[in-house]
XYZ file of C-alpha atoms in Angstrom:
558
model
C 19.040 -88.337 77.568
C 17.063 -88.567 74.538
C 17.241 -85.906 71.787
C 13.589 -84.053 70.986
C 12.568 -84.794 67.957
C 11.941 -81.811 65.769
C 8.762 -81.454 64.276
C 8.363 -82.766 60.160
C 8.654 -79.812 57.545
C 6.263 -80.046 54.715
C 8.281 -79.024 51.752
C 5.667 -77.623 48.725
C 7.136 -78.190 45.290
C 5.118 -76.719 42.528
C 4.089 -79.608 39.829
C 4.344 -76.758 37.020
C 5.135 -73.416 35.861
C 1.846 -72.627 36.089
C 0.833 -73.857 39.473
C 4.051 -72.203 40.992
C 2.956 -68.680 39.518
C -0.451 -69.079 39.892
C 0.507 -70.547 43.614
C 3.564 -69.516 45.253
C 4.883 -66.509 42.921
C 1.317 -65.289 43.399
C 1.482 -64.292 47.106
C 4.519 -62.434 46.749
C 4.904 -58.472 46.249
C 7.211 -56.830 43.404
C 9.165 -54.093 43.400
C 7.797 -52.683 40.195
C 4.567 -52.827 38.147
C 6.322 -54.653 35.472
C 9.972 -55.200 34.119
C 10.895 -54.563 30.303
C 14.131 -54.035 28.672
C 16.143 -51.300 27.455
C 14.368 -52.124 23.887
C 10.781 -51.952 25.548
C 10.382 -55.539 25.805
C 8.521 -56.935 28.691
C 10.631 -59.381 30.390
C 9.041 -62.726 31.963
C 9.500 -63.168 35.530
C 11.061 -66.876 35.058
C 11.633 -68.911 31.586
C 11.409 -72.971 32.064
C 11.251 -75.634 29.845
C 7.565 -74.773 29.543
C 7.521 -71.362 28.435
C 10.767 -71.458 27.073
C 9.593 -71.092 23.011
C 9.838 -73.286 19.932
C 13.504 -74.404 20.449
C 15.580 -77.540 18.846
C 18.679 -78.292 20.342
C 20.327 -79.612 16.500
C 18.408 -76.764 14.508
C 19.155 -73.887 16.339
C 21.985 -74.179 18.436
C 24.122 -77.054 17.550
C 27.823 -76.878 18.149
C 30.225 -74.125 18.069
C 32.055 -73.186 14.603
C 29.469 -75.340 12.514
C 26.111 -73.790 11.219
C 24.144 -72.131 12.147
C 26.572 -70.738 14.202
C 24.857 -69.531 17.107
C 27.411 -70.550 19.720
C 30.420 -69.313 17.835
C 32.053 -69.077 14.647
C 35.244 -70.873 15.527
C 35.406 -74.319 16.908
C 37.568 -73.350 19.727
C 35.961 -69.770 20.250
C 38.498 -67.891 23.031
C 40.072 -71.326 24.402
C 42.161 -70.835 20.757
C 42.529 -67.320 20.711
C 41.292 -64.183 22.494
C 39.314 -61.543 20.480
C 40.901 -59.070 18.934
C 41.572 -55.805 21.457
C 41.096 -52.808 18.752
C 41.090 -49.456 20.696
C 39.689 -47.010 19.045
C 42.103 -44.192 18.454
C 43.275 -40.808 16.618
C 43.620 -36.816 17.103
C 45.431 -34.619 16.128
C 47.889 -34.597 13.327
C 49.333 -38.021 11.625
C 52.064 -38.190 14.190
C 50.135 -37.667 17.060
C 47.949 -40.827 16.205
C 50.933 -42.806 15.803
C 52.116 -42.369 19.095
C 49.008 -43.104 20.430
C 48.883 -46.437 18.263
C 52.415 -47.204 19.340
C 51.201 -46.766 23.105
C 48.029 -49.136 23.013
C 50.451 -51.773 21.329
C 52.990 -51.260 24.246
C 49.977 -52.028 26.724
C 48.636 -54.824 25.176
C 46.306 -53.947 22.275
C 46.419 -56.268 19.475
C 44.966 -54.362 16.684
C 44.449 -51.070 15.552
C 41.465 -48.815 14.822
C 41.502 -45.639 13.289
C 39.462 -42.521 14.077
C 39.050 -39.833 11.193
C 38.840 -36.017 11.909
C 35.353 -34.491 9.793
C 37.320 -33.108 7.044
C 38.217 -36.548 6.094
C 35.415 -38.052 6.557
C 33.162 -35.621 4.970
C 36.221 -35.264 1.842
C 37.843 -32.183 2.489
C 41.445 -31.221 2.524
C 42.200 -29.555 5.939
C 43.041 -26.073 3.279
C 39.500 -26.323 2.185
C 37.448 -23.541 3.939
C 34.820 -25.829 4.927
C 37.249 -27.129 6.744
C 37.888 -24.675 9.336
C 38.124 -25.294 13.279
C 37.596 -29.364 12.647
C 41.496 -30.043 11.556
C 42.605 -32.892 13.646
C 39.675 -32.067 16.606
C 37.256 -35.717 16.340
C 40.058 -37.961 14.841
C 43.641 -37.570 12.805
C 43.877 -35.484 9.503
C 44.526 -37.976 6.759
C 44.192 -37.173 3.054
C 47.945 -37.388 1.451
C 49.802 -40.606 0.830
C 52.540 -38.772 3.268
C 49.975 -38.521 5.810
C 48.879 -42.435 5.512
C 52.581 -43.191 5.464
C 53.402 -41.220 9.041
C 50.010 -42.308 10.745
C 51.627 -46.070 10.175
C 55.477 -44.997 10.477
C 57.226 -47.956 12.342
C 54.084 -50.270 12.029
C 54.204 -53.459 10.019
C 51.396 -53.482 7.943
C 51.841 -57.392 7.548
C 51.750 -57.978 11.088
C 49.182 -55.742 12.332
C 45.427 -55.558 11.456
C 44.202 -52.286 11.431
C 40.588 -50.872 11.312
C 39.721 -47.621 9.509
C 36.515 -46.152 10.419
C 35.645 -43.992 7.426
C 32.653 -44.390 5.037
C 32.035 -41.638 1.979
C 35.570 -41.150 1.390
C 36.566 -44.714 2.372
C 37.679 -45.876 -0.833
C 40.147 -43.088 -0.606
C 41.490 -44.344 3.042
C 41.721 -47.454 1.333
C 43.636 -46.476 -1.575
C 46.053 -44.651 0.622
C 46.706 -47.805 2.735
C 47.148 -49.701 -0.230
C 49.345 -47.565 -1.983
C 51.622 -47.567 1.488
C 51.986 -51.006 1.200
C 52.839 -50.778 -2.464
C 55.596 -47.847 -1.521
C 56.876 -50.217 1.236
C 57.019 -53.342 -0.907
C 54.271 -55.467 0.889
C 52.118 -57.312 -1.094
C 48.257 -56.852 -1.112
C 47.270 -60.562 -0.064
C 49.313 -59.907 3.056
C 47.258 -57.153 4.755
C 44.868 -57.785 7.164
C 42.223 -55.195 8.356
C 39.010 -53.727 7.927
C 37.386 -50.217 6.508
C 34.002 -49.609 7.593
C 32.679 -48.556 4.147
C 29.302 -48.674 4.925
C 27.353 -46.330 3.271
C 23.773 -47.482 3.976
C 24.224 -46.736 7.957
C 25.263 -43.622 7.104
C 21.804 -42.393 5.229
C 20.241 -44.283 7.703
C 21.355 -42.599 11.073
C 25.733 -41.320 10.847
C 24.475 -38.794 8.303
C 28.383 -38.738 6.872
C 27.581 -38.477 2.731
C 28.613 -36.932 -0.499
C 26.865 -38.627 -3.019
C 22.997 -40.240 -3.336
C 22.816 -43.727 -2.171
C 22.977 -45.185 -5.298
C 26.515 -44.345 -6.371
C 27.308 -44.064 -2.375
C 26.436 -48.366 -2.535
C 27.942 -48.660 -5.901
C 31.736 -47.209 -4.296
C 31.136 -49.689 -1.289
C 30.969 -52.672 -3.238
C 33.619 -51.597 -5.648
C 36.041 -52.123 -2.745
C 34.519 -55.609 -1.687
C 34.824 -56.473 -5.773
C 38.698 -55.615 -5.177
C 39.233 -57.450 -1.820
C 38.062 -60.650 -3.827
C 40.045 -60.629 -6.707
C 43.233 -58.657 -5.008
C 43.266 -58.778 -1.119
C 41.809 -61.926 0.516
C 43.018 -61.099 3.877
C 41.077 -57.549 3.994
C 37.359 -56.800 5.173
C 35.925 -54.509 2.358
C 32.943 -53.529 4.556
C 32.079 -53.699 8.322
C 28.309 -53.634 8.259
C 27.711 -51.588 11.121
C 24.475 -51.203 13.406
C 26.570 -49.532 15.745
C 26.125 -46.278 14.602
C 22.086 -47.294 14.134
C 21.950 -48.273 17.835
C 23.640 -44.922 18.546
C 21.000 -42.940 16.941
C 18.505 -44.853 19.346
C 17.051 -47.781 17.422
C 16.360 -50.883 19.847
C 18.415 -53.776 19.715
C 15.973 -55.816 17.515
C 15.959 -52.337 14.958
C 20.148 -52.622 15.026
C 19.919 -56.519 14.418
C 17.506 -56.107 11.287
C 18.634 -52.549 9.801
C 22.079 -53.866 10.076
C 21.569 -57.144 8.616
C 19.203 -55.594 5.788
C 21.955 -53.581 5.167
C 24.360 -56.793 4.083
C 21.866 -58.231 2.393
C 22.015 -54.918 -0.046
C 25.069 -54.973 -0.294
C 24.808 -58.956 -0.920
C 22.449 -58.001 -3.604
C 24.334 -55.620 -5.797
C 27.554 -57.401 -5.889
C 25.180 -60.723 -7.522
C 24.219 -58.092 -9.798
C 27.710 -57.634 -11.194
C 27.699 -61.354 -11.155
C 29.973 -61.954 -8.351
C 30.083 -65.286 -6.498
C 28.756 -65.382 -3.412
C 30.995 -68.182 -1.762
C 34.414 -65.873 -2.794
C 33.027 -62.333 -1.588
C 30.593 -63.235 1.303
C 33.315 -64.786 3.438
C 35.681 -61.356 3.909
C 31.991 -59.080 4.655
C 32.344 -58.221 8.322
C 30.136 -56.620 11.056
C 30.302 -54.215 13.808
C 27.331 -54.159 16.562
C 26.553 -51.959 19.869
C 27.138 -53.356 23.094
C 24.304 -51.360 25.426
C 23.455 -51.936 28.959
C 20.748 -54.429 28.818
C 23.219 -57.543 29.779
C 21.061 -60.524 28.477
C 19.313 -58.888 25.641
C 22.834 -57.955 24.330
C 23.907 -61.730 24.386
C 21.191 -62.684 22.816
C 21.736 -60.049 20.043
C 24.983 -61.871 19.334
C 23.848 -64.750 19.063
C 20.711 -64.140 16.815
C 23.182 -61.995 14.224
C 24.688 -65.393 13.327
C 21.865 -67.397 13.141
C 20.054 -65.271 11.204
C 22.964 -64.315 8.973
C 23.722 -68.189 8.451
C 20.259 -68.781 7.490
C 20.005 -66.279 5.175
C 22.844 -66.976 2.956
C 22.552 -70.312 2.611
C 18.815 -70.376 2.091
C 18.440 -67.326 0.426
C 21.514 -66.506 -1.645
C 22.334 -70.561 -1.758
C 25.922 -70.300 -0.190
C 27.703 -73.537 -0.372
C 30.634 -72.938 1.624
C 30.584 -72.473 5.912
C 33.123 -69.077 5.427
C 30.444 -67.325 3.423
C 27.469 -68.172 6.164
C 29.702 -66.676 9.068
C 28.792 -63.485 10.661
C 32.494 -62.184 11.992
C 32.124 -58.556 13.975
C 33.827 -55.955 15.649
C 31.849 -54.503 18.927
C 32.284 -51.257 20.934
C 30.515 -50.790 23.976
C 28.081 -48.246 23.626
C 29.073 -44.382 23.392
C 25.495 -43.221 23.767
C 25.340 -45.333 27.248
C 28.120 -42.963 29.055
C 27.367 -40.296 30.794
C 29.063 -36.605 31.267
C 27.410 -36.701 35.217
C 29.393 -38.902 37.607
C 31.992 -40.291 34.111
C 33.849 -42.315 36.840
C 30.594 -44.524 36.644
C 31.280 -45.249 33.253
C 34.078 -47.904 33.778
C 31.279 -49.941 35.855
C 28.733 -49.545 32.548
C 31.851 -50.123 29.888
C 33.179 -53.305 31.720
C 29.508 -54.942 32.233
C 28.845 -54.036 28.250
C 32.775 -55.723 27.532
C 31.492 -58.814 29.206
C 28.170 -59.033 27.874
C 30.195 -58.491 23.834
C 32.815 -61.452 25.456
C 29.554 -63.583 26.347
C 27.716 -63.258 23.012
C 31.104 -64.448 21.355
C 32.506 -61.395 19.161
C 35.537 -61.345 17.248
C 37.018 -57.945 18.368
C 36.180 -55.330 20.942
C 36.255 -51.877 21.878
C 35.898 -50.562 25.050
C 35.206 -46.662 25.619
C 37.076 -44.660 28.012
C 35.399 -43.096 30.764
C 35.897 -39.546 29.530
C 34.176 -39.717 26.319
C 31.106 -37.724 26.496
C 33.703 -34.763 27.401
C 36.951 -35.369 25.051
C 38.846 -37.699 22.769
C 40.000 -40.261 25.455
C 43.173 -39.271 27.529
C 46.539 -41.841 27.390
C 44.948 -43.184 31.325
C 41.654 -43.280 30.346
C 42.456 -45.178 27.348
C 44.830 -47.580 29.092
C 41.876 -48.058 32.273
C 39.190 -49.074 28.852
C 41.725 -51.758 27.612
C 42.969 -53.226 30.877
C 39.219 -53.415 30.817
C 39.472 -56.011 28.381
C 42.367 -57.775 29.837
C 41.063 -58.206 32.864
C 37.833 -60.281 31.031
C 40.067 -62.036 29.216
C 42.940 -63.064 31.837
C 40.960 -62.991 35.506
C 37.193 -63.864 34.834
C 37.208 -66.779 33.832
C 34.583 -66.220 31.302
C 36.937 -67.588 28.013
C 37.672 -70.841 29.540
C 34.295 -72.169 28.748
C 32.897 -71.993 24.935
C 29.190 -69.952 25.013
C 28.968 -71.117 28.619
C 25.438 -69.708 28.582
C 23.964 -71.673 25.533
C 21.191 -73.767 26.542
C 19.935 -71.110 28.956
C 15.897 -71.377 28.758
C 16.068 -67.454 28.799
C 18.844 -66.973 26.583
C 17.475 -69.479 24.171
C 14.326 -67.988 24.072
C 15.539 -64.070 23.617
C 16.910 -65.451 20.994
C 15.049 -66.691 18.915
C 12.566 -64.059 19.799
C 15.254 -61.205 19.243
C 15.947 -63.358 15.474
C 12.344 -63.626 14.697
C 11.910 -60.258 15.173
C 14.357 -59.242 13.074
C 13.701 -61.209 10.522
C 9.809 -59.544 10.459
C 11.430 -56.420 9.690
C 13.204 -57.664 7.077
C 10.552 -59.102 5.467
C 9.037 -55.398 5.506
C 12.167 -54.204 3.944
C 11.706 -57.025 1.165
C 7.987 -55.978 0.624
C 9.501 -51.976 -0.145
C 11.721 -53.273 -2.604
C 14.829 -54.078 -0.590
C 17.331 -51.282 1.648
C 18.084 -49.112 -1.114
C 14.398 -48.280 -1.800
C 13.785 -48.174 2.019
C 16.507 -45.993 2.863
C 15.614 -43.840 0.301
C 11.953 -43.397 1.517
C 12.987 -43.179 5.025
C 11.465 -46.280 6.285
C 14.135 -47.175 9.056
C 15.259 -43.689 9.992
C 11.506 -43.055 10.766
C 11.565 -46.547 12.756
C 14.476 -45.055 14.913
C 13.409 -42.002 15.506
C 10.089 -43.113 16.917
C 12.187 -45.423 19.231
C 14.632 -42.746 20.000
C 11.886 -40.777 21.283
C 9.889 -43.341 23.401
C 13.465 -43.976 24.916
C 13.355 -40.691 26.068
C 10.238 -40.210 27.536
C 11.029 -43.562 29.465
C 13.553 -41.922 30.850
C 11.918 -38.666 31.966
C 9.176 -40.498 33.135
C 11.859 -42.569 35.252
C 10.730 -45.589 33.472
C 14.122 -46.442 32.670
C 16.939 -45.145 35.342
C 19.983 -43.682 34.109
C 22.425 -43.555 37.492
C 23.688 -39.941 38.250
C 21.476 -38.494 35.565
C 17.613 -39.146 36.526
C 18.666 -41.397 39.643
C 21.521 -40.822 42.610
C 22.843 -37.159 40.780
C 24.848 -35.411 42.995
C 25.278 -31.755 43.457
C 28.416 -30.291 41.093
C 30.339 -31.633 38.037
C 33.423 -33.886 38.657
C 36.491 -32.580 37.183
C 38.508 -34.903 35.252
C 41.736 -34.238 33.072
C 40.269 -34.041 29.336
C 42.186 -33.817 26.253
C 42.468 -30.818 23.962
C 43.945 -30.075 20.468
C 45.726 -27.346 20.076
C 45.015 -24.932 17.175
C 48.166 -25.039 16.175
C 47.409 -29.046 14.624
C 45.302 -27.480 12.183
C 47.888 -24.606 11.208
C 50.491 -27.497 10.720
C 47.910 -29.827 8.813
C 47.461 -26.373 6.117
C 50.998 -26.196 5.968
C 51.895 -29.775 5.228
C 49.110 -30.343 2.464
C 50.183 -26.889 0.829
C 53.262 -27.757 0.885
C 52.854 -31.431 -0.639
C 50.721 -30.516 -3.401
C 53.262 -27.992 -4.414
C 56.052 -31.274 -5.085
C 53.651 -33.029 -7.216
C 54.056 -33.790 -10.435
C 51.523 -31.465 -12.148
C 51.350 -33.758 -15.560
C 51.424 -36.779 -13.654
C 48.621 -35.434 -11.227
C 46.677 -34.190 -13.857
C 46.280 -37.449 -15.865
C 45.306 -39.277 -12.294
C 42.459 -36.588 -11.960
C 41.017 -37.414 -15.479
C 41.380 -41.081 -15.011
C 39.466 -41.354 -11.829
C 36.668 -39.150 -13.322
C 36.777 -41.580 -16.005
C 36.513 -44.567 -14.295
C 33.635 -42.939 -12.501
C 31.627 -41.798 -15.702
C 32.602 -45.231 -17.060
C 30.815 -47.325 -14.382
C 34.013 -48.833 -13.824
C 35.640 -50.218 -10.257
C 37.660 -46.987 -9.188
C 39.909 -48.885 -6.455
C 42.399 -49.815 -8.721
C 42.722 -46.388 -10.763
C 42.323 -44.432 -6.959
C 45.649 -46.376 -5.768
C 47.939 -45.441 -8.621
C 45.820 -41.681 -8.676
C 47.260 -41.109 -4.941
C 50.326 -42.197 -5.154
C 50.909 -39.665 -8.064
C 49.672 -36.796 -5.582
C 45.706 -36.966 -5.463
C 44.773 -36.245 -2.305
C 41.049 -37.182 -0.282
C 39.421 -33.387 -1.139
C 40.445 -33.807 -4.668
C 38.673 -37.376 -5.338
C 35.530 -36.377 -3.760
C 35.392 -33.306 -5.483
C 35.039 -35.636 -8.809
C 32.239 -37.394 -6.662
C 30.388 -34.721 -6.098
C 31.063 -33.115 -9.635
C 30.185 -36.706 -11.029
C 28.056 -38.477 -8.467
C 26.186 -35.526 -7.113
C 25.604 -34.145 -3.684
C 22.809 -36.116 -1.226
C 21.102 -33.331 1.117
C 18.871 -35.626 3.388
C 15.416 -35.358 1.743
C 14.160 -34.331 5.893
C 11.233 -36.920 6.019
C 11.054 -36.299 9.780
């Protein structure tokens, strides 16, 4: 019997891009009027070799750990070592914190990251009156050597890096860490770690200050000046757009703000006739990781390009260390929701993996319960097996920037980087970030972004699930955290009682010295690590700021 023959199939195959979406693509329906980002920009419905941008395979991409970066600082990227897992932690009073830290290093984490209460990061004492009902509440009370030295009892500062995310009283948090190590014998060039420090983001959209920017840049680069000469393992400054991104600037806005922001920084420490091969190298960044999955990627992968290019072409860096963009990442606060929280482990782990993919350094994931309390011991633990679970089941590390040569990712890109660098440029025209800052050119940039964001969203232009999109009727109850008044009763008592052991001559000649060394012009860091070990505390050195420095109150262009 024979077999029927069936009958031929035509197969169409479109020549071009053009004749398949003017052919094909044409005929079919969408399921929206048009597609754009999370940062407004319209997406293309496919990107080929055609459409896929000005792009050179040696010039812009090249290999990992060799300029211009873009697939990785490090040869080996996480087939040599994992990222660093830095959970973001602190409440309560010193010894609270360190359980916590002791906790995230029994589970796994491999670095720490400290959270401030306001007091301390505003430069108050928890005795001041200002600082009244905020003791302990958004992050641990720190401003005592004795405090420093119980947040980090039974830690090895030589074997742990620890973050400190503190800005207008950071060179305080870093004198107290320092002068830890000094009580415990451990030399400088040993510790490894990073304090935020960045006072630009801070005028620009944390709104944490004491001082004008001026003197607020001045104390920043005082501690990168130190790191240089005295502790070459240390980060001096994370250069953070995270906090920009918070405040609702689009991902091209955090890319440029935050890498204007370095270049200011770059700027005034040439001014005091620094080297830029010996200080560049230990500047570090920390980015947002928000829900738009390629268009974060891409972010990452622009930042070092753009950084590279700049250093070495601007500033004339010799040396690959000092054209390296390293940064911290934390998936993005503003992205989790108090409706439905259980839906924020889905948004945190896709964010985690999008950080992993654009190929940071170190990572933070937020806990689920966020938007309604400091993170609980389970929710914490759920965020960093988060991490774990990327790093040990995906699959994702075995494979160095496994989505380089992607005609869309190549193309966001360089679009994301040439964006960017057009702001910049803009910057450069106002006189450079101080003078922009100081006129409110990128706080006005955000806000206007901030606000389109959220008509998008009433408008339903951009869904937000279980807010504008699948809510469901009542709130789901989930344990929370809470600080007990009695932290802040305890935190009185303890700096009461340890400024009444000090040394009054000794503390006396530490105040006049640090106002000295501020009237002077002179780098404080060194005279702030002797001044706290002989009893200065946090409240008392930015009291001389603000008698010294002055007090910033934001000029409200908006």
């Amino acid at each position: 019997m024979t077999k029927k023959k069936e009958p031929a199939q035509a197969f169409a195959k479109s020549a071009s891009y053009n004749q398949w979406r003017e052919g094909v693509y044409s005929t079919q329906r969408e399921r929206r009027h048009s597609f754009k980002s999370i940062s407004f920009r319209d997406q293309p419905e496919l990107v080929t070799a055609e459409n896929g941008g000005d792009f050179d395979y040696q010039r812009d991409l090249g290999y990992p750990g060799e300029y211009p970066f873009t697939r990785g600082v490090q040869p080996t990227m996480y087939r040599g070592r994992l990222w660093t897992m830095r959970q973001f932690a602190g409440f309560g009073t010193p010894q609270d914190t360190n359980r916590r830290f002791k906790y995230l290093l029994e589970h796994g984490q491999t670095g720490l990251s400290t959270a401030f209460d306001m007091p301390s990061l505003m430069g108050y004492d928890p005795d001041n009156a200002r600082s009244m009902g905020e003791v302990g509440r958004e992050g641990v009370s720190v401003s005592t050597i004795e405090d420093m030295d119980t947040l980090f009892g039974g830690i090895a500062l030589d074997q742990v890096t620890t973050s400190m995310t503190i800005n207008c009283t950071a060179t305080v948090a870093f004198a107290l860490y320092f002068a830890v190590a000094k009580r415990r014998n451990i030399s400088f060039d040993a510790l490894g770690g990073t304090i935020q420090n960045d006072m630009f983001k801070e005028f620009i959209a944390q709104k944490e200050w004491i001082s004008p920017p001026a003197p607020s840049v001045k104390l920043v680069c005082d501690v990168i000046e130190f790191c240089a000469s005295s502790a070459p393992k240390f980060n001096p400054v994370s250069i953070s757009g995270y906090h920009i991104r918070e405040a609702g600037a689009t991902a091209v806005q955090e890319l440029a703000f935050t890498i204007a922001d370095g270049l200011g920084y770059v700027e005034h420490c040439l001014g005091r006739g620094m080297n830029i091969d010996q200080f560049a190298p230990r500047l570090s960044f920390f980015f947002d990781v928000h829900n738009d999955f390629f268009e974060e990627i891409a972010k990452f992968r622009a930042a070092r390009r753009l950084w590279a290019r700049l250093m070495r072409d601007r500033y004339g860096a010799k040396t690959d260390a000092a054209c390296k963009l390293r940064t911290h990442a934390q998936t993005a606060g503003v992205s989790l929701t108090a409706q439905q929280p259980v839906n924020n482990v889905a948004r945190v782990a896709m964010q985690a993996l999008a950080a992993v993919l654009g190929g940071v350094q170190s990572l933070h994931t937020n806990s689920m319960d966020e938007t309604l309390s400091l993170p609980t011991e389970d929710a914490v633990r759920v965020a960093l097996r988060t991490q774990q679970i990327i790093a040990e089941e995906s699959g994702v590390t075995n494979v160095i920037d496994p989505l380089g040569g992607s005609y869309y990712i190549e193309r966001l890109t360089t679009e994301i980087e040439n964006e960017a660098l057009a702001y910049i440029h803009q910057i450069d025209a106002l006189g450079g970030m101080l003078k922009a800052v100081e006129i409110g050119f990128p706080q006005k940039e955000i806000a206007e972004a901030a606000y389109q964001f959220q008509l998008d969203i009433d408008a339903r232009e951009q869904t937000i699930v279980g807010v504008n999109k699948y809510q469901e009727g009542g709130e789901q109850d989930i344990p929370t955290l809470k600080i007990d008044h009695a932290v802040e009763c305890e935190q009185i008592e303890r700096v009461k009682a340890f400024k009444a052991r000090r040394d009054p001559a000794k503390h006396k000649q530490a105040l006049r010295d640090i106002e000295a060394a501020c009237r002077e012009d002179r780098n404080v860091v060194p005279i702030l690590i002797d001044a706290v070990s002989d009893g200065v505390t946090l409240g008392e050195v930015s009291d001389i700021y603000r008698d010294v420095f002055g007090v910033y109150t934001d000029p409200g262009m908006l």
